[in-house]
Coordinates of C-alpha atoms and ligand atoms in Angstrom, one line a residue:
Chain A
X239 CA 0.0 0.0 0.0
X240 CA 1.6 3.2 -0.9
X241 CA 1.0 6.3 1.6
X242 CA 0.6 10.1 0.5
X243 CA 1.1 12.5 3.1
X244 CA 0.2 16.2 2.1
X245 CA 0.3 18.9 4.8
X246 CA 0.3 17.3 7.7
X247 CA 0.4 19.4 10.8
X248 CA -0.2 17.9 14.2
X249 CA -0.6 20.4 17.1
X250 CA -0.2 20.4 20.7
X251 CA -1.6 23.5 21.7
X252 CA 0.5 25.8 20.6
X253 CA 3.7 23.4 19.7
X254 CA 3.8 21.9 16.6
X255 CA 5.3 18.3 16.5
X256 CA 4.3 17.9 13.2
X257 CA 4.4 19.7 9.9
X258 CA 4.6 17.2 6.8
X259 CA 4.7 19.2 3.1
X260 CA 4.8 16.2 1.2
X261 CA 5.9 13.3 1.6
X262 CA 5.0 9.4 -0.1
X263 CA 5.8 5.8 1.0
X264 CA 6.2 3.3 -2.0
X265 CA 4.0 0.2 -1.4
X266 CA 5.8 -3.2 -0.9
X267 CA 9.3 -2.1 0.4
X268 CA 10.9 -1.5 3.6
X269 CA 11.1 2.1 4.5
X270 CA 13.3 3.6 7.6
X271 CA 12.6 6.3 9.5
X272 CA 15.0 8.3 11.7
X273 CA 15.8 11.0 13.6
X274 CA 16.4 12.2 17.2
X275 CA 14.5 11.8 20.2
X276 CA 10.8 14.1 19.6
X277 CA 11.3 14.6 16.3
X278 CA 7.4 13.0 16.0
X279 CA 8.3 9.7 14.5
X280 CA 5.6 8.3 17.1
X281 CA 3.4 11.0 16.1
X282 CA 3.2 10.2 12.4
X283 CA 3.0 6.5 12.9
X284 CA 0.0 6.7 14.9
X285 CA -1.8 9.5 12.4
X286 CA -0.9 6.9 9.6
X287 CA -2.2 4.1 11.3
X288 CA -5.6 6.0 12.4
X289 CA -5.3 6.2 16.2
X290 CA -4.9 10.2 16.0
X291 CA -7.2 12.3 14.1
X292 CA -6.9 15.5 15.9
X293 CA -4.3 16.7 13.0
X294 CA -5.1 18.6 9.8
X295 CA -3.7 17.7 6.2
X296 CA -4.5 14.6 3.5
X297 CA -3.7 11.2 4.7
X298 CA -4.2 8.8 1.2
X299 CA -3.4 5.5 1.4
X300 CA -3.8 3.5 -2.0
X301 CA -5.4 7.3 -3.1
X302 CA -8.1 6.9 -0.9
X303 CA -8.7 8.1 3.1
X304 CA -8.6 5.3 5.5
X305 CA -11.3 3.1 5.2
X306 CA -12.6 -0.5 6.7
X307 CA -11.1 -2.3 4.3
X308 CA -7.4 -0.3 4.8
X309 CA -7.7 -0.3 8.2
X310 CA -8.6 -4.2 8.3
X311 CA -5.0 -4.6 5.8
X312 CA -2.8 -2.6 8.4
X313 CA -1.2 -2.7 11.8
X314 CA 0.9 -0.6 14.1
X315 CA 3.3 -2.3 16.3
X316 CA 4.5 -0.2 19.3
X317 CA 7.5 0.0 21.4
X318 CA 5.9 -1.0 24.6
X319 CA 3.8 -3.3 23.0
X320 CA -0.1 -3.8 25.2
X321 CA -0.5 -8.0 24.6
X322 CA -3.6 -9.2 26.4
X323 CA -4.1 -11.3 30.0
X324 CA -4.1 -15.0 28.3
X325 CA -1.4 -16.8 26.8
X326 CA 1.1 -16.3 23.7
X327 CA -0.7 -18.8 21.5
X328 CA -4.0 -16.4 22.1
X329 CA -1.9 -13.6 21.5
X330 CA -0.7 -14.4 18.2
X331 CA -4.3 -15.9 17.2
X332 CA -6.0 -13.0 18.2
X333 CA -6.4 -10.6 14.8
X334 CA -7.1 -14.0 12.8
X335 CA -10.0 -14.4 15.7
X336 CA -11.2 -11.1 14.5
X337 CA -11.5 -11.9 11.2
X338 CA -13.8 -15.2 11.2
X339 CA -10.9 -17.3 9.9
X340 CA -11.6 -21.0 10.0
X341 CA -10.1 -22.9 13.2
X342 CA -7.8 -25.0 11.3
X343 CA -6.4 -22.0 9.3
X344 CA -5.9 -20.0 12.4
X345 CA -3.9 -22.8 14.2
X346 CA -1.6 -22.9 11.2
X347 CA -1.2 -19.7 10.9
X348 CA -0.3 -19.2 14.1
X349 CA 2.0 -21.9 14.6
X350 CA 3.8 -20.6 11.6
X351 CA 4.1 -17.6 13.7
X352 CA 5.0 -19.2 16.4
X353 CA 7.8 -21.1 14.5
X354 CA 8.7 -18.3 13.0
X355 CA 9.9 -15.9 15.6
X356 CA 10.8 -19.1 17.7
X357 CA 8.4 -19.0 20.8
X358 CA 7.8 -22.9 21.3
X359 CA 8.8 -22.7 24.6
X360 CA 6.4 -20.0 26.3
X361 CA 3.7 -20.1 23.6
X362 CA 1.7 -21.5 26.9
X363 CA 2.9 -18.6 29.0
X364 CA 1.0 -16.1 30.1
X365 CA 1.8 -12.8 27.9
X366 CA 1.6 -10.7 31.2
X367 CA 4.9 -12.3 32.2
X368 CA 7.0 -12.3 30.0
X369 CA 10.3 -10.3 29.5
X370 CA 10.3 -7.6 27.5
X371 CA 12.3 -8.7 24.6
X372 CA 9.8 -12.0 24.4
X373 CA 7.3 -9.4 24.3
X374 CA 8.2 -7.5 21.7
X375 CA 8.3 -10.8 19.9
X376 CA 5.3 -11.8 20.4
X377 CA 3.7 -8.2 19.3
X378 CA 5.7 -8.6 16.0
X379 CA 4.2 -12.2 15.7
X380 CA 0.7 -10.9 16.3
X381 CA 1.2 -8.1 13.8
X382 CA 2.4 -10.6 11.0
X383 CA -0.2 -13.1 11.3
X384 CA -2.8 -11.8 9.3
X385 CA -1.1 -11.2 6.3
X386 CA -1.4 -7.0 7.0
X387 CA -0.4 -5.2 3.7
X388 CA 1.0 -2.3 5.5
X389 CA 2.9 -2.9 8.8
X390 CA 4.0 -0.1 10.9
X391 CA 7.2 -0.6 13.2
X392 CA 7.6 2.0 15.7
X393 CA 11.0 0.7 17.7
X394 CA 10.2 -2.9 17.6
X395 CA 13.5 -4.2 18.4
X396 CA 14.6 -1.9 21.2
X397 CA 16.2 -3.9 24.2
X398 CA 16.8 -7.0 22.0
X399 CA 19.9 -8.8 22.2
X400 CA 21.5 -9.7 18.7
X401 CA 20.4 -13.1 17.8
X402 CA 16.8 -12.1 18.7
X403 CA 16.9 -8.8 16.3
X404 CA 18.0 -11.3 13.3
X405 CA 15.1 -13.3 14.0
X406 CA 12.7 -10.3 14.4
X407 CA 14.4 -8.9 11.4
X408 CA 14.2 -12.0 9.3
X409 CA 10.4 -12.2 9.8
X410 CA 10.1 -8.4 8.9
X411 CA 11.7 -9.6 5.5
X412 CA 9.7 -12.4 5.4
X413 CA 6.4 -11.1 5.7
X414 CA 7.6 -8.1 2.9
X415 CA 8.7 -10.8 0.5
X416 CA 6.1 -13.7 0.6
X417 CA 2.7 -11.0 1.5
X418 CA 4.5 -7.9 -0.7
X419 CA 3.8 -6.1 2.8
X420 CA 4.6 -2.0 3.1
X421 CA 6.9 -1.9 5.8
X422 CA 7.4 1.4 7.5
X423 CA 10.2 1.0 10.5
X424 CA 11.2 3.6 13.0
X425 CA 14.7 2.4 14.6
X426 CA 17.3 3.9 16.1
X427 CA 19.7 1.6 14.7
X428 CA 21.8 2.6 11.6
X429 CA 22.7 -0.9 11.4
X430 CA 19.2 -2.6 11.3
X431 CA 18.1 0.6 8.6
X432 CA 20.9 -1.1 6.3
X433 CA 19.5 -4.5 7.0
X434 CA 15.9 -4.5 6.5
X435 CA 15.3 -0.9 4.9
X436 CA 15.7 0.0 1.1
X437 CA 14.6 4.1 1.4
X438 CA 14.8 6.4 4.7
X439 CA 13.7 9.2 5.7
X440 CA 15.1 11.2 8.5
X441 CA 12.8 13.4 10.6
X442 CA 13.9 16.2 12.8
X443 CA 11.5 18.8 14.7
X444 CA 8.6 17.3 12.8
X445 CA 9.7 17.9 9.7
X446 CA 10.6 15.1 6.8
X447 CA 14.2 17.0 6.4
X448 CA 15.5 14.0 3.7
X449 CA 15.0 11.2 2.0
X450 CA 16.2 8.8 -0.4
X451 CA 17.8 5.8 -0.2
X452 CA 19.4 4.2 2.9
X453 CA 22.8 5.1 1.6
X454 CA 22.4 8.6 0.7
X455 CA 20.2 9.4 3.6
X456 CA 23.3 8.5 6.1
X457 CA 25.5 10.4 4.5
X458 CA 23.3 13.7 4.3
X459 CA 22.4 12.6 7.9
X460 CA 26.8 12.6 8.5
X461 CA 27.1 15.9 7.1
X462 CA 24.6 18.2 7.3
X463 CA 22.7 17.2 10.6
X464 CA 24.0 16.1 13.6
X465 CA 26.8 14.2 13.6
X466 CA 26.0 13.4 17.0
X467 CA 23.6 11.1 15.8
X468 CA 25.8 8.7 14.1
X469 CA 28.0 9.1 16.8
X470 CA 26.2 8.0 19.5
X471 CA 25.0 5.4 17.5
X472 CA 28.2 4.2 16.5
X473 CA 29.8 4.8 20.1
X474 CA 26.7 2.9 21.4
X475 CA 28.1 -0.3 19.6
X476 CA 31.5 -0.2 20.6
X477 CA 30.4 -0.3 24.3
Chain B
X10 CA -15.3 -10.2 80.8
X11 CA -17.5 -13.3 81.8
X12 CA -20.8 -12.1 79.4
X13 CA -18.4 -11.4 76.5
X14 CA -17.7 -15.6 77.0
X15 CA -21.2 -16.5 77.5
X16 CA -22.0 -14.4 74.9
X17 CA -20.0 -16.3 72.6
X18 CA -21.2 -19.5 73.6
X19 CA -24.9 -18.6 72.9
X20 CA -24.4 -17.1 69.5
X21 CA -22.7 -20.5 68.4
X22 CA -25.3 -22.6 69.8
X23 CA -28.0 -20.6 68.7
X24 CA -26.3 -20.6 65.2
X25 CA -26.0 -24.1 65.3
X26 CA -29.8 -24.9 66.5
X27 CA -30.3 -22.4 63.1
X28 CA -33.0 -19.9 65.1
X29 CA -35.5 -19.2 62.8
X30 CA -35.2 -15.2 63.5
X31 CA -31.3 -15.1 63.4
X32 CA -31.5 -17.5 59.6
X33 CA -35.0 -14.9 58.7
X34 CA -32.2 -11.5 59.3
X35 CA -29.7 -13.2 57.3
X36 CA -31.7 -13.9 54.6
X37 CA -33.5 -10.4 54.1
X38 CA -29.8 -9.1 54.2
X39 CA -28.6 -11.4 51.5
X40 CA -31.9 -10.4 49.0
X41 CA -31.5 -6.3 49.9
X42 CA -27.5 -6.5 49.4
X43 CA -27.4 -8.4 46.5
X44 CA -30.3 -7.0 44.6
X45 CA -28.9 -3.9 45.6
X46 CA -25.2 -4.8 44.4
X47 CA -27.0 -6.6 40.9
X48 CA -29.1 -3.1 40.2
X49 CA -25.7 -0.9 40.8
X50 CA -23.8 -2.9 38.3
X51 CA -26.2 -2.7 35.8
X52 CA -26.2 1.0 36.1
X53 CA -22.5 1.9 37.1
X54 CA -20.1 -0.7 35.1
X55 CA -21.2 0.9 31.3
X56 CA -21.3 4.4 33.2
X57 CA -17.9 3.5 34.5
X58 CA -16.3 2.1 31.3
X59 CA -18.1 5.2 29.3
X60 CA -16.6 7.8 31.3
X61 CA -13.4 6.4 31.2
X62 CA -12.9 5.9 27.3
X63 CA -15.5 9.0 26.4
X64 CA -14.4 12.6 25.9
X65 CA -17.0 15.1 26.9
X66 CA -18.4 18.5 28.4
X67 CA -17.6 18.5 32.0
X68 CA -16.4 15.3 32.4
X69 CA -13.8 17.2 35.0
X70 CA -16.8 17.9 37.3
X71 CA -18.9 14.9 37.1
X72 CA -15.5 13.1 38.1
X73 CA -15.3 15.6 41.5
X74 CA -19.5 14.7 41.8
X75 CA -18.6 10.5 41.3
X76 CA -15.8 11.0 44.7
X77 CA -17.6 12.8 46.4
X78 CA -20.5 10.2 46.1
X79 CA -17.9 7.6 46.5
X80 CA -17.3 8.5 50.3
X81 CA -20.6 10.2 50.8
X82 CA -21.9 8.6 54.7
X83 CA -24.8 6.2 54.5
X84 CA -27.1 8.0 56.5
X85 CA -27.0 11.1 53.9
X86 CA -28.0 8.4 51.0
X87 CA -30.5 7.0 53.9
X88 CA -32.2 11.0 54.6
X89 CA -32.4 11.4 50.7
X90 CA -34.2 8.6 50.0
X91 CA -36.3 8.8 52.9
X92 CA -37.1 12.5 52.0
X93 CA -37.9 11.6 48.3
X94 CA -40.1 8.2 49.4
X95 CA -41.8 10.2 52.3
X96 CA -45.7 10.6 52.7
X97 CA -45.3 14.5 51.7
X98 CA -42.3 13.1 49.0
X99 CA -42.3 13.5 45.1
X100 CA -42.6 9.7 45.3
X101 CA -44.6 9.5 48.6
X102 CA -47.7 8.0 46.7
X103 CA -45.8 4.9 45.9
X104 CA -45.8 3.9 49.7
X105 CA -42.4 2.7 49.8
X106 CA -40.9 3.7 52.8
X107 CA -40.1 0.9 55.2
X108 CA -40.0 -1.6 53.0
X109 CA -36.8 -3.7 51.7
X110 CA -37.4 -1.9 48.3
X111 CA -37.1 1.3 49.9
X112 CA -33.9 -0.2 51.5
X113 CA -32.5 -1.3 48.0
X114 CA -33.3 2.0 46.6
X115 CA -30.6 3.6 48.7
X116 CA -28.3 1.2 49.3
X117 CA -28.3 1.6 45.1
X118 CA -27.6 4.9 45.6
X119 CA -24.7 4.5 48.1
X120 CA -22.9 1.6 46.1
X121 CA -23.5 2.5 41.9
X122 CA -21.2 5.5 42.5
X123 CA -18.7 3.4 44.5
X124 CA -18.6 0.9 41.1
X125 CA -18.8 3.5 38.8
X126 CA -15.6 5.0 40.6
X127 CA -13.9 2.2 40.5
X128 CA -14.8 1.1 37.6
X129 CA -13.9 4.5 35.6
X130 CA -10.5 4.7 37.3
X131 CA -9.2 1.6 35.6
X132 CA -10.9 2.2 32.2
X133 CA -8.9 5.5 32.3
X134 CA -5.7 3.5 33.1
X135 CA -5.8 0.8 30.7
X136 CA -8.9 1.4 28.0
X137 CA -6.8 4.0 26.0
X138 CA -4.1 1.4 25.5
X139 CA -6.6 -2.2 25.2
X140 CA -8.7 0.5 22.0
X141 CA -5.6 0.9 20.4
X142 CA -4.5 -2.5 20.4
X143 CA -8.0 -3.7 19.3
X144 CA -7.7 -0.7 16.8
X145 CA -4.7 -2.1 15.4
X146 CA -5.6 -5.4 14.9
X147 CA -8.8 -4.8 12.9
X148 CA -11.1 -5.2 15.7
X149 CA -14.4 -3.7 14.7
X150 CA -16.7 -1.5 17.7
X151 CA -18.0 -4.2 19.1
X152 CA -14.8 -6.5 19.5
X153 CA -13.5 -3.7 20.5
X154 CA -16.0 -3.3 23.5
X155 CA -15.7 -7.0 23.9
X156 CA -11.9 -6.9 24.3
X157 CA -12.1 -4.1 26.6
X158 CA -14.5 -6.0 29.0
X159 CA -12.1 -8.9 29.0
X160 CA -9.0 -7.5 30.2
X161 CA -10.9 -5.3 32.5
X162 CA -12.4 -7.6 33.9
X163 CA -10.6 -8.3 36.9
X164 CA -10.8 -4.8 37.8
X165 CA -14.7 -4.8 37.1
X166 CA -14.6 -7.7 39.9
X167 CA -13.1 -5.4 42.1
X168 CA -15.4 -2.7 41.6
X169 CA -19.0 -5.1 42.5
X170 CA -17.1 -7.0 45.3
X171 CA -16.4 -3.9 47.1
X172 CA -19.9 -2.1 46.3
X173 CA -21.6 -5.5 47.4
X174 CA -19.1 -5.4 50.9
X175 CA -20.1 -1.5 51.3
X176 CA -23.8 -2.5 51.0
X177 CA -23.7 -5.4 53.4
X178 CA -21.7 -3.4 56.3
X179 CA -23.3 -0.1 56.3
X180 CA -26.2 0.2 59.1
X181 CA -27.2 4.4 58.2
X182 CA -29.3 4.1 55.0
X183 CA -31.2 1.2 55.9
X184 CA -32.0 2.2 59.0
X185 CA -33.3 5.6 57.9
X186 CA -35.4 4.2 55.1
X187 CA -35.9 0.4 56.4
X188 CA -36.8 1.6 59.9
X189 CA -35.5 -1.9 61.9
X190 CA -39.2 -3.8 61.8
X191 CA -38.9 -7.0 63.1
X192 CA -39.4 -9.7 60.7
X193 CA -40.1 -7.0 57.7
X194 CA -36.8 -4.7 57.0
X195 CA -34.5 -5.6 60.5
X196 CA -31.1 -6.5 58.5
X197 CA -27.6 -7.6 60.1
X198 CA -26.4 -4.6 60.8
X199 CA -29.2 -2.9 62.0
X200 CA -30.0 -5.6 64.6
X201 CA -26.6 -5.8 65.5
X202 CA -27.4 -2.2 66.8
X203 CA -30.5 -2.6 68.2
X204 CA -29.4 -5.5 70.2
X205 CA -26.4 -4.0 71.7
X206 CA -28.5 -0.9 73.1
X207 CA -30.8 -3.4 74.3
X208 CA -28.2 -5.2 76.0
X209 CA -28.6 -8.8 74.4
X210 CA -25.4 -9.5 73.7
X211 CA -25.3 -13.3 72.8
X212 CA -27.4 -13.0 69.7
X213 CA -25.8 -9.5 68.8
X214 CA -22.3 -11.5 68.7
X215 CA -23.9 -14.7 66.8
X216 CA -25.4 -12.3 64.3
X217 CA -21.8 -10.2 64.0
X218 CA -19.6 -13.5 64.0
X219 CA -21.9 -14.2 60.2
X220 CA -21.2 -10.7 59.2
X221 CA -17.3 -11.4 59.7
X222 CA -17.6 -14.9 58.1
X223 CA -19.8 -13.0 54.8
X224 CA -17.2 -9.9 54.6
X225 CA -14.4 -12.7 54.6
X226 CA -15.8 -14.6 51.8
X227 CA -16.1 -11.6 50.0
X228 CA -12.3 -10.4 50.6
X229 CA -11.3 -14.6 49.6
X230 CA -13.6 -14.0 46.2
X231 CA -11.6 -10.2 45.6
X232 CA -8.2 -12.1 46.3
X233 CA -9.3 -15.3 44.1
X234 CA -10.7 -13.4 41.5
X235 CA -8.3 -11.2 40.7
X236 CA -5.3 -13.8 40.2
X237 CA -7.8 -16.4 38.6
X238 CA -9.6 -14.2 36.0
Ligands
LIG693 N1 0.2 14.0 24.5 C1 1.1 14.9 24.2 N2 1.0 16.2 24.7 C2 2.0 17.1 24.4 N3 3.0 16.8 23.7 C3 3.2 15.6 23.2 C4 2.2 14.6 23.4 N4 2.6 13.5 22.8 C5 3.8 13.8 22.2 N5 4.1 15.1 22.4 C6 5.3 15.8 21.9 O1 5.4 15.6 20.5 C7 6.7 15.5 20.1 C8 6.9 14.3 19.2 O2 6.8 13.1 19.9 P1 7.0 11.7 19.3 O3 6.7 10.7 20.3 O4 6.3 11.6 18.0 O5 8.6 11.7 19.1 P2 9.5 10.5 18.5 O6 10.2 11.0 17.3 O7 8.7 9.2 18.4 O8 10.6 10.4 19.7 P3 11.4 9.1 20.3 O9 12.5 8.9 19.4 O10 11.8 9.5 21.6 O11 10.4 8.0 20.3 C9 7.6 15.5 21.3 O12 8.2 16.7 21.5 C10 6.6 15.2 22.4 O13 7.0 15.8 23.6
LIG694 MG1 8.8 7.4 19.4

């Protein structure tokens, strides 16, 4: 699904966090979005994904406004992800529940999930206890499960140890390859943008300052923003 | 310290020997506190969940109303309803004073706002966060609504257990609007009273040792309940 953005302001009283001239998403690729802390990458995530309307601007996605149908074809998968009080397996099978699927089909699908982002071992576990890695997992699961033909990442691999980020990452790839999902990611990892992301956009005080490619986009980040950023990035590795 | 002993000893034995009066008190107390509790949730849990999820116009001061009402003293629920059921009353003509339905009237009005609080504060905690999920997953209004209920649920537990343990304990409201006739509207509590002024101690203690045991089996169902559900 591609997404046109035209004149997007978002207010909060008198502070804008969001002013968007133009801006468009290409539909089935992987499409990075940084920038420092504020800079309303949270903020446009939700607008695109309908939970804000308070803002003023065109949202199109597929030339059209948000409608069931869209809004039954996307997801948004947050930070601190919310799962619900029953277990993992329930988690995951949740959206297909939604959606009338046949039993058969959803268990599956879900174990595909499940296989997947490797969750064998608490898929009996109560979502409320798990760690916060596993949880961020499971949100990613339950996001990809249905098939969603745009899926919105807003830091989903914050706090996850390496081999777990490949995993997550791979079934990012996965879904964008076999399903032709949108994928729009918000990391602060220049790393994972090279892995998973094929265009970037950086933000910075609500603005979409660049974009371009994943290549160009650091190096217009390097020089003309804040070095700072790559920095601390970079510095953050080394530790 | 001897008649506090005795006392003991004839509340158990007139327990066990299940004295018709004693069993008749208990019974009346059970139908007023849990109709009571039933008609408050009916009201107060979609008031609750609506207030909490809902923007509106002063929402800020029906909040400061729903506390106040949360702590207001039985015996002010008790005057208002006698006042509006009274002879000379806007609703004198329906002749309920003294009745148990006059009794469940206010004991409605003392325990929907104590739900409703309760019930409100956690919507406003978590319902934001359970819409958006449901939102995100393609839930429609209704799932949404269902989803909501479920995770709440615990919390909606919470809110009828401690209505239904305000109802049962308080002595003000149904005394005011019940009046304490024997055999008609003369509840646990309200005998409990009676008998101590009168100075019969033994059934005062046999009828306050089932209060304890009910209020505990409430507080083992709010403990239960909430790890369970
Ligand atoms: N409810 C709110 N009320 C007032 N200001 C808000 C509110 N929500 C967000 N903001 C402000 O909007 C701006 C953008 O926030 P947003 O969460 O979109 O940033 P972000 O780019 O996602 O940052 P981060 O990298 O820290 O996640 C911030 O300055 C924030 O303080
Ligand atoms: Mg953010």
């Amino acid at each position: 699904m591609n997404i046109t953005l035209n004149h997007i302001t978002k207010k909060y009283g008198d502070k804008t966090v969001l002013n968007i001239e133009q801006f468009d998403i290409k539909a089935g690729i992987v499409t990075g979005i940084i920038g420092p802390n504020g800079s309303g990458k949270s903020t446009l995530m939700k607008i695109i994904a309908g939970l804000d309307n308070e803002y003023t601007g065109a949202l199109l996605i597929e030339g059209q406004k948000i409608n069931n149908e869209i809004y039954k074809a996307m997801t948004l998968v947050f930070q601190k992800p919310y799962l619900i009080n029953t277990d993992v397996y329930n988690n995951i099978a949740y959206p297909l529940k939604l959606r009338n699927i046949a039993a058969d089909e959803i268990k599956s699908k879900t174990e595909k999930m499940i296989e997947l982002l490797q969750l064998q071992e608490i898929m009996h576990q109560n979502a409320r206890t798990l760690s916060g890695g596993e949880m961020q997992k499971v949100a990613l699961a339950r996001a990809i499960v249905f098939e969603p033909k745009l899926l919105l990442l807003d830091e989903p691999t914050s706090n996850i140890d390496p081999q777990t980020m490949q995993l997550m990452e791979n079934a990012i790839r996965y879904i964008n390859h076999i399903n032709h999902t949108t994928v729009v990611l918000v990391t602060h990892n220049i790393r994972q943008l090279h892995r998973v992301c094929s265009q970037a956009v950086f933000m910075q005080e609500g603005k979409v300052a660049e974009q371009g490619s994943v290549s160009e986009i650091l190096a217009k980040v390097n020089e003309d923003y804040t070095g700072d950023f790559l920095e601390q990035e970079l510095s953050t590795k080394i530790k | 310290m001897d008649y506090i002993i005795q006392g003991f000893w004839e509340a158990i034995q007139l327990l066990l020997s299940f004295d018709k009066e004693i069993f008749g008190i208990i019974l009346l107390t059970l139908y007023i506190t849990i109709m009571s509790t039933f008609i408050a949730t009916i009201i107060a849990v979609p008031l609750g969940i609506l207030t909490g999820i809902k923007k509106f116009r002063f929402k800020k001061t029906l909040i400061r109303f729903l506390y106040t009402f949360m702590s207001m003293p039985p015996v002010i629920a008790g005057l208002f309803v006698y006042l509006i059921l009274a002879r000379r009353g806007p609703l004198g003509e329906l002749e309920l004073l003294f009745t148990p339905t006059a009794m469940i009237i206010a004991q409605v009005c003392l325990v929907a706002p104590i739900i409703m609080g309760i019930t409100y504060n956690s919507t406003r905690e978590k319902g934001q966060s359970i819409k958006q999920v449901a939102h995100t997953l393609g839930a429609d209004k209704r799932q949404a609504l269902a989803l909501l209920l479920f995770e709440l649920k615990a919390d909606i537990l919470a809110a009828i257990v401690s209505g239904f343990g305000r109802a049962i304990s308080e002595v003000g409201a149904v005394m005011l609007v019940g009046g304490n006739i024997k055999g008609h509207t003369r509840v646990m509590t309200t005998s409990i009273a009676m008998l101590q002024s009168m100075g019969d101690y033994s059934q005062a203690i046999a009828i306050g040792l089932v209060l304890l045991a009910l209020s505990f089996i409430i507080n083992s169902i709010l403990y239960h309940g909430q790890k369970v559900v």
